[in-house]
Short mmCIF file of C-alpha atoms and ligand atoms in Angstrom, two decimals:
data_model
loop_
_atom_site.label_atom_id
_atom_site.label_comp_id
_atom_site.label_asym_id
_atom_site.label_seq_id
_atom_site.Cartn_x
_atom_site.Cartn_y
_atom_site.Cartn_z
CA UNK A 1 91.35 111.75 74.40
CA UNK A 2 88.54 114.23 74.13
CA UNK A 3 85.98 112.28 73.36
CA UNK A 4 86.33 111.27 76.49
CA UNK A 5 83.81 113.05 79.28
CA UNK A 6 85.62 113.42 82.08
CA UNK A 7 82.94 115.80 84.25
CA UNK A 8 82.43 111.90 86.20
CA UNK A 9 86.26 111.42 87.17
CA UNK A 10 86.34 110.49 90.61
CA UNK A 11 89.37 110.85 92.72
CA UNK A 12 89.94 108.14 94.72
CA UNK A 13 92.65 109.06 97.18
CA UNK A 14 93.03 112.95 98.19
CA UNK A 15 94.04 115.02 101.39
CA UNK A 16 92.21 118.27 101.54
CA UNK A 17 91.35 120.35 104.31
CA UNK A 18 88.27 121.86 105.64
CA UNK A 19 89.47 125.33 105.10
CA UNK A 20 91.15 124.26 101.64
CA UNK A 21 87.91 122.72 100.60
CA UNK A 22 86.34 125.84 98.12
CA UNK A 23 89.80 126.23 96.29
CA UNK A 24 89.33 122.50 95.35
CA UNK A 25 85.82 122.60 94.48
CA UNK A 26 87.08 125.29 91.64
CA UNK A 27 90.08 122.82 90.62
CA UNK A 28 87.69 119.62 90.44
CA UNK A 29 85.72 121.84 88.00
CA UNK A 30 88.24 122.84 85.83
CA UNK A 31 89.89 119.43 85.75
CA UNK A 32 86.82 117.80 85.25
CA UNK A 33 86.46 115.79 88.73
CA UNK A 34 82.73 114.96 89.72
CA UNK A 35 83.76 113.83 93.23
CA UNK A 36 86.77 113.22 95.48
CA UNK A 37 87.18 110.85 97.67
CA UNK A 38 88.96 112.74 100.73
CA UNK A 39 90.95 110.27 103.55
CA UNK A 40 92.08 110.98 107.45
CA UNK A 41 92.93 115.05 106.86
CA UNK A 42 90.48 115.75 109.89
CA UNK A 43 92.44 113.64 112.40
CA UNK A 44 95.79 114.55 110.87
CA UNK A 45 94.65 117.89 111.83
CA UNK A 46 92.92 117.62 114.75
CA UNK A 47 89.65 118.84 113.34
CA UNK A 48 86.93 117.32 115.26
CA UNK A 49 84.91 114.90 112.64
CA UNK A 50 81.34 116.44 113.24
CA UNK A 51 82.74 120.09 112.72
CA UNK A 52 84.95 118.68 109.66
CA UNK A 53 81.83 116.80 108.18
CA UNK A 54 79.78 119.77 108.18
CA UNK A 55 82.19 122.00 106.60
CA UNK A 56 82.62 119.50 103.95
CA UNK A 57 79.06 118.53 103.48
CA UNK A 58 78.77 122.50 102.88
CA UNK A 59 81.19 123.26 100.30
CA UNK A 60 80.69 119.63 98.54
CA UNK A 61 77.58 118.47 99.03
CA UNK A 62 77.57 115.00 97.63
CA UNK A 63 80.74 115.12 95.35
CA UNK A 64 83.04 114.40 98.27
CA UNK A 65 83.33 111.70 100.30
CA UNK A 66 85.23 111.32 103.74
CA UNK A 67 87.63 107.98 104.90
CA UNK A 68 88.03 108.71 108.74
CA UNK A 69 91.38 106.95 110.54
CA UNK A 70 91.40 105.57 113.70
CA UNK A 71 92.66 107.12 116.75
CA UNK A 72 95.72 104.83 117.52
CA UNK A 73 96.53 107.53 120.35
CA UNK A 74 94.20 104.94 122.59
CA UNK A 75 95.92 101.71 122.30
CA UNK A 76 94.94 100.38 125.99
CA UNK A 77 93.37 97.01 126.04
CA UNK A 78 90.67 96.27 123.87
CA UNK A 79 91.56 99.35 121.41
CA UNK A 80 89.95 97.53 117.99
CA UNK A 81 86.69 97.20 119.48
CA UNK A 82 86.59 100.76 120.59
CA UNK A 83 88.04 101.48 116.99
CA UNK A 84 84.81 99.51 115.23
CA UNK A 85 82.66 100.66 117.42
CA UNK A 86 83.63 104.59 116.34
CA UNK A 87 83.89 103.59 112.60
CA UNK A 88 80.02 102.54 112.97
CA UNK A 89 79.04 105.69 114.71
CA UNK A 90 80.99 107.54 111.78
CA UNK A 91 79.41 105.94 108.88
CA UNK A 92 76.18 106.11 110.50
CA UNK A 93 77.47 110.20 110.53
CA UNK A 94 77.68 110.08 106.40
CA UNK A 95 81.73 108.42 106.60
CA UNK A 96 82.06 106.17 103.83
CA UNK A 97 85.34 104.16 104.56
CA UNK A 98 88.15 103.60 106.48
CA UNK A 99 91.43 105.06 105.83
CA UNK A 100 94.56 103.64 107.30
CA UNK A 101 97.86 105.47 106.89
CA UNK A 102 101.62 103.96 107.11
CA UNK A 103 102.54 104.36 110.16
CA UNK A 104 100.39 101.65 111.16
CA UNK A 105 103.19 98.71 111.29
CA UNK A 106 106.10 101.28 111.79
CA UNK A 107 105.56 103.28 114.35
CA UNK A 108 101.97 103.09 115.95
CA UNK A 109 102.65 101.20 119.40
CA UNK A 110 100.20 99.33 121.97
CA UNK A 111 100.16 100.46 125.43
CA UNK A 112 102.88 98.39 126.91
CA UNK A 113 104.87 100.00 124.19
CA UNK A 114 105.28 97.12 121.76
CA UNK A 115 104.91 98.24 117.94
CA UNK A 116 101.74 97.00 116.68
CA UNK A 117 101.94 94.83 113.22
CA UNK A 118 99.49 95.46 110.29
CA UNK A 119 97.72 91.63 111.06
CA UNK A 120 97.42 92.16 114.96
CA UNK A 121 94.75 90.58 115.93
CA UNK A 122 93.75 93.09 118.38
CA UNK A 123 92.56 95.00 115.05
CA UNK A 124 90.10 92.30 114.01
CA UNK A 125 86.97 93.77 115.05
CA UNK A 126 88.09 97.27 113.51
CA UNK A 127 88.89 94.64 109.50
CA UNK A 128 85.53 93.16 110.29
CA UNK A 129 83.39 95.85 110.98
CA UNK A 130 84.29 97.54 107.87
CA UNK A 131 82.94 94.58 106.20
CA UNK A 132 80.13 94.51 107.94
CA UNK A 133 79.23 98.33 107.43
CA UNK A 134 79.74 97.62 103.55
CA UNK A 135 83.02 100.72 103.97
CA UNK A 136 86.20 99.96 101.85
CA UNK A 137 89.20 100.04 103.81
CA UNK A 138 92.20 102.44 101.92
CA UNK A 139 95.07 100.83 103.82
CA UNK A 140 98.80 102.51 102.83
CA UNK A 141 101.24 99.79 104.23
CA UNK A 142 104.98 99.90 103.72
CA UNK A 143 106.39 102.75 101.15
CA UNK A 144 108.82 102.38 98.36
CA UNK A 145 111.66 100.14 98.33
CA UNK A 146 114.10 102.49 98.39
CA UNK A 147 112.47 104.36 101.45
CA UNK A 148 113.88 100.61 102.76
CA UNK A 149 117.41 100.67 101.80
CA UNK A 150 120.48 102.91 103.06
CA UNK A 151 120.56 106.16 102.76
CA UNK A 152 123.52 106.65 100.44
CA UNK A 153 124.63 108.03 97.33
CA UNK A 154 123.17 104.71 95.74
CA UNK A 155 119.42 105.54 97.05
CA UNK A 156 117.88 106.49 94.12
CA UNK A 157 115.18 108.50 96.02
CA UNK A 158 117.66 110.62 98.29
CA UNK A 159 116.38 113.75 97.15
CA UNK A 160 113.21 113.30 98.82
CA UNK A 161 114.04 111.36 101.61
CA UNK A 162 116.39 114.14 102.67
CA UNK A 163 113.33 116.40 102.16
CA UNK A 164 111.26 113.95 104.60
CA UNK A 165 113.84 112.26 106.80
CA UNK A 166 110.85 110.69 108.80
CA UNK A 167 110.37 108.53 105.55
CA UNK A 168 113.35 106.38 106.00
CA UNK A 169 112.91 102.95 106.99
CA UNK A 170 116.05 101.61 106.08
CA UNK A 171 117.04 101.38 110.00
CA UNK A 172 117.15 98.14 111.78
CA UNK A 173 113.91 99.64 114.15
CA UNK A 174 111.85 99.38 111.27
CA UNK A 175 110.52 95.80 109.88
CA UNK A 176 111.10 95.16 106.44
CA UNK A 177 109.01 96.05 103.18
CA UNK A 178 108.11 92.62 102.66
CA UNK A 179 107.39 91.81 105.94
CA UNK A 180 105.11 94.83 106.17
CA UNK A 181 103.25 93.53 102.74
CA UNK A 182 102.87 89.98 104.11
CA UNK A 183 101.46 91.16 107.22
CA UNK A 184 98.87 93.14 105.53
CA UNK A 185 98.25 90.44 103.11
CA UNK A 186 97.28 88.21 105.84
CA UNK A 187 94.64 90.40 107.10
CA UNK A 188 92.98 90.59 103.29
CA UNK A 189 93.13 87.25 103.27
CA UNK A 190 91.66 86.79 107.11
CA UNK A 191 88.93 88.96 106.31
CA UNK A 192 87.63 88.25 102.78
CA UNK A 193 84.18 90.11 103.27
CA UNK A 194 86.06 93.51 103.53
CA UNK A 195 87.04 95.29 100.63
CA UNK A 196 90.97 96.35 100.98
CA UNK A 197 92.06 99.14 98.44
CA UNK A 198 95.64 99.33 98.60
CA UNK A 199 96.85 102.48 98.26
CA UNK A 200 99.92 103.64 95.89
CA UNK A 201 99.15 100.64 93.14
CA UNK A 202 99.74 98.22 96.80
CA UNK A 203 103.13 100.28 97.46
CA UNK A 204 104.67 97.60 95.46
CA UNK A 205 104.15 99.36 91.81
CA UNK A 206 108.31 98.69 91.28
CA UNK A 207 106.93 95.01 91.04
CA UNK A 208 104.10 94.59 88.65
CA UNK A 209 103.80 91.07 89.29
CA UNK A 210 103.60 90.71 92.71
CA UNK A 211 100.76 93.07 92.55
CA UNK A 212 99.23 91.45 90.23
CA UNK A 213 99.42 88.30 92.59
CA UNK A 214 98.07 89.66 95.34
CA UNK A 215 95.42 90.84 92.93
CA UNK A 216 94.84 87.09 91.30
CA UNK A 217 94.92 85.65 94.80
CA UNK A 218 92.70 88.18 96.91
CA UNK A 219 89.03 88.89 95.16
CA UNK A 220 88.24 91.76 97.79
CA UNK A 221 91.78 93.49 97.26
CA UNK A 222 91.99 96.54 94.86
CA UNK A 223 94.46 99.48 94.64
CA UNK A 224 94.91 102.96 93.60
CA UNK A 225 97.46 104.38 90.92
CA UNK A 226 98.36 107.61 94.00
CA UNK A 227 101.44 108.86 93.72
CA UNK A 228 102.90 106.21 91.83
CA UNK A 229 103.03 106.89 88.51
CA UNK A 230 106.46 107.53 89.07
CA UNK A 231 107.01 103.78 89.33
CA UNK A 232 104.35 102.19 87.37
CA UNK A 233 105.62 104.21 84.33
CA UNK A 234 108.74 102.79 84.67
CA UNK A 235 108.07 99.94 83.41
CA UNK A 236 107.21 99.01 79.29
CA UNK A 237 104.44 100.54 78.28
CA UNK A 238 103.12 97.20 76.77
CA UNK A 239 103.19 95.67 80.69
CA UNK A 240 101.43 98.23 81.91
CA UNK A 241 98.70 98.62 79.74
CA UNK A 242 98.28 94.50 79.88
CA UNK A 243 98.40 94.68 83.75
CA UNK A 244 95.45 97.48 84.17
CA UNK A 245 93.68 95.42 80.82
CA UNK A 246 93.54 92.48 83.40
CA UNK A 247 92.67 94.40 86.27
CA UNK A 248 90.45 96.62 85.15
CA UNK A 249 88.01 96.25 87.69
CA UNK A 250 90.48 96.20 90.74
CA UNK A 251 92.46 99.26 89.99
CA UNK A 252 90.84 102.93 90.55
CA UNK A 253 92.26 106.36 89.85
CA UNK A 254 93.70 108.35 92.55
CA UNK A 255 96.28 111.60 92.72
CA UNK A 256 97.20 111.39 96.52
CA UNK A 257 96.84 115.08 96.34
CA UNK A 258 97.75 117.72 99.33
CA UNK A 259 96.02 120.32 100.04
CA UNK A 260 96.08 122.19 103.92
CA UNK A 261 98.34 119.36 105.25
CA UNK A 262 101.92 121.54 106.20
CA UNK A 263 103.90 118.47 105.92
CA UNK A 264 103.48 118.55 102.20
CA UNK A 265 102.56 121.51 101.54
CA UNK A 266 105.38 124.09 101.53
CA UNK A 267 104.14 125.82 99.16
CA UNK A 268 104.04 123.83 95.93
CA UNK A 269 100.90 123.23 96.01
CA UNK A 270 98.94 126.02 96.82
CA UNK A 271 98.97 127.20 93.22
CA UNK A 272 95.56 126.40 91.44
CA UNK A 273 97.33 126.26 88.02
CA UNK A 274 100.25 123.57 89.27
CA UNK A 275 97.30 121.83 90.65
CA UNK A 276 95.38 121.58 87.50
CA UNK A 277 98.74 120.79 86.14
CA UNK A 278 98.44 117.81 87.97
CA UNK A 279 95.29 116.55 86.88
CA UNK A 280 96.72 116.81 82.99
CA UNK A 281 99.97 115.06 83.93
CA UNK A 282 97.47 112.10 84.56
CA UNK A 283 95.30 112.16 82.02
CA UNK A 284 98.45 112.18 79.40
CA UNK A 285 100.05 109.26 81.16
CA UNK A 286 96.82 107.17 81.04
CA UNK A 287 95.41 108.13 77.96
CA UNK A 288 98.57 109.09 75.18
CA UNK A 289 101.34 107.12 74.29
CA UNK A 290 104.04 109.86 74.89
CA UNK A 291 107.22 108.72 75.53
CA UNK A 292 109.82 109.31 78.91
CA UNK A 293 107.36 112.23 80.05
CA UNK A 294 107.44 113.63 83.62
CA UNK A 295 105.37 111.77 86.04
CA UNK A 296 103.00 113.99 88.00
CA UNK A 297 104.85 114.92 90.39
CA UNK A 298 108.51 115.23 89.13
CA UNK A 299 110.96 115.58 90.29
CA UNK A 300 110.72 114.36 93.88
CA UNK A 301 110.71 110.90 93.46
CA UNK A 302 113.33 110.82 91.19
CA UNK A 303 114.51 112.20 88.25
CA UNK A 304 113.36 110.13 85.22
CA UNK A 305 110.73 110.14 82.35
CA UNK A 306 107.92 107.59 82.20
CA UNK A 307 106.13 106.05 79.42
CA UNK A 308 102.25 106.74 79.01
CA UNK A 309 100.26 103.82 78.27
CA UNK A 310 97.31 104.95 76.24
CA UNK A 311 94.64 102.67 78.12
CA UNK A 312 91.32 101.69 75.85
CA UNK A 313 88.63 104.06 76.69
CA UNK A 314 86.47 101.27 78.25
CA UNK A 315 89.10 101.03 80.91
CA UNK A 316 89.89 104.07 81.75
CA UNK A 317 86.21 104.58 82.76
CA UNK A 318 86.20 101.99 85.21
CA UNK A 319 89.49 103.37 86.71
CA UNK A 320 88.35 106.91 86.30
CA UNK A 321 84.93 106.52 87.77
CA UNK A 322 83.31 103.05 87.31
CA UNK A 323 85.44 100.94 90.19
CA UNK A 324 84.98 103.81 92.84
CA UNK A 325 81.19 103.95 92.27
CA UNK A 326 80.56 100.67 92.50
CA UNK A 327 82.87 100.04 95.51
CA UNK A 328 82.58 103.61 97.98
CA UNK A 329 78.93 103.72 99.22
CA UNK A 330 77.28 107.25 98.24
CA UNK A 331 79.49 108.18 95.36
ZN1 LIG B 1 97.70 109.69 100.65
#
């Protein structure tokens, strides 16, 4: 679609590094991104925020903006105030959300050791402060289903989860993926002045109409399309173009990608080319109506072809640029 002007395309949902920060100033140029919006790398790498800020603030200036995550390293008595209390002193510091990653419900534990659910309400003042500061939160809860089943020669997402063995939850220490969406659920629910975006279309994209439940019955819950086209393309094109027709103001564009995080990395990323490869694998899944094309991504998550869904150019503004302005303060 080049009519199309994509020099306003905000990413809503990347991981980039301080020191990884002018190599993706060049790609947002020459993929056409105006601004990123860039979640929890400094505490992931134990950059403190003020120095990470700054470095940011200097490469970027306005086009990114930065989703801290809470330090659930203190999780001694009254650990959600403490957490609210830091999330005001960070968007009074130019932060612009909160970004919560998965481990939150599978592994993050309180101080007597007990795992701490998603809807704990220890974490209340941390849902409502959010709301309070006008900050999105860009909660990842649960993963995909298969991460949730046995590892076998049936899983069709072996592959990667023998690349990232920390990924399976399919082990009786683990609650389940549904359990893990209710819980979160209830806390959209409990605090309907905070905007929740869900990341990874919800992490239920193998389920269009759950999603769009949760959707239908939650006014402040959105989601991102991150690393899920995979799934969502799975399904017939004519589904998926009705389900992001109905939600067009609830669903915004992100790529979940990498960059400076080792985890990930190893290597396949560092590439500026594969990177704006990237970019292009998205635009031609949201705006042609190829047939069983490679995802962005492929083959990691498994090895199949997805349909592109050609969306109307009205709503692919709103999910390229439209529902992020309107929703992350300073954008
Ligand atoms: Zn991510």
């Amino acid at each position: 679609m080049e009519t199309l002007n994509r020099r306003s395309v905000v990413d809503a949902h990347v991981h980039v590094a301080p020191d990884q920060a002018a190599l993706m100033l060049e790609i947002m140029d020459a993929a056409g991104l105006g601004a990123v919006v860039n979640a929890g790398i400094l505490e992931v790498r134990g950059i403190p925020f003020e120095d990470g800020m700054r470095a940011f603030e200097r490469v970027f200036g306005e086009r990114m903006r930065y989703f801290p995550t809470p330090d659930f390293g203190d999780t001694a008595p009254g650990f959600g105030e403490r957490m609210a209390e830091r999330l005001a002193r960070q968007v009074a510091r130019g932060a612009c959300g909160l970004k919560i990653f998965k481990e939150l419900g599978l592994r993050h534990r309180d101080a007597g050791g007990d795992l701490i659910p998603v809807d704990d309400p220890r974490l209340d003042p941390l849902w409502a402060k959010a709301g309070e500061l006008g900050v999105p939160v860009l909660i990842h809860t649960a993963d995909p289903l298969a991460f949730f089943r046995p590892l076998d020669e049936a899983n069709e997402r072996r592959e990667e989860l023998q690349r990232y063995p920390d990924w399976h939850f399919g082990k009786p220490e683990f609650p389940g993926h549904d359990t893990l969406l209710a819980q979160r659920n209830r806390v959209i629910e409990r605090h309907s002045g905070t905007v929740f975006i869900g990341a990874h279309l919800g992490n239920y994209p193998e389920d269009l109409s759950y999603v769009d439940a949760c959707l239908d019955r939650y006014p402040n819950f959105y989601v991102d399309t991150s690393a899920r086209i995979g799934e969502i393309g799975r399904h017939p094109a004519e589904e998926v173009r009705a389900f992001f027709r109905k939600h067009q103001d609830r669903t915004l564009f992100g790529s979940d990608l990498v960059l400076g995080w080792d985890v990930f990395d190893q290597g396949e990323r560092e590439d500026r080319s594969e990177v704006e490869a990237h970019y292009e694998d998205h635009w031609r899944f949201f705006e042609t109506d190829e047939r069983q094309i490679p995802y962005p991504g492929f083959p990691i998550q498994g090895r199949w072809g997805v349909d592109a869904i050609a969306l109307p150019s009205e709503v692919l503004e709103k999910l390229y640029a439209g529902n992020a302005r309107r929703l992350i303060p300073g954008l």
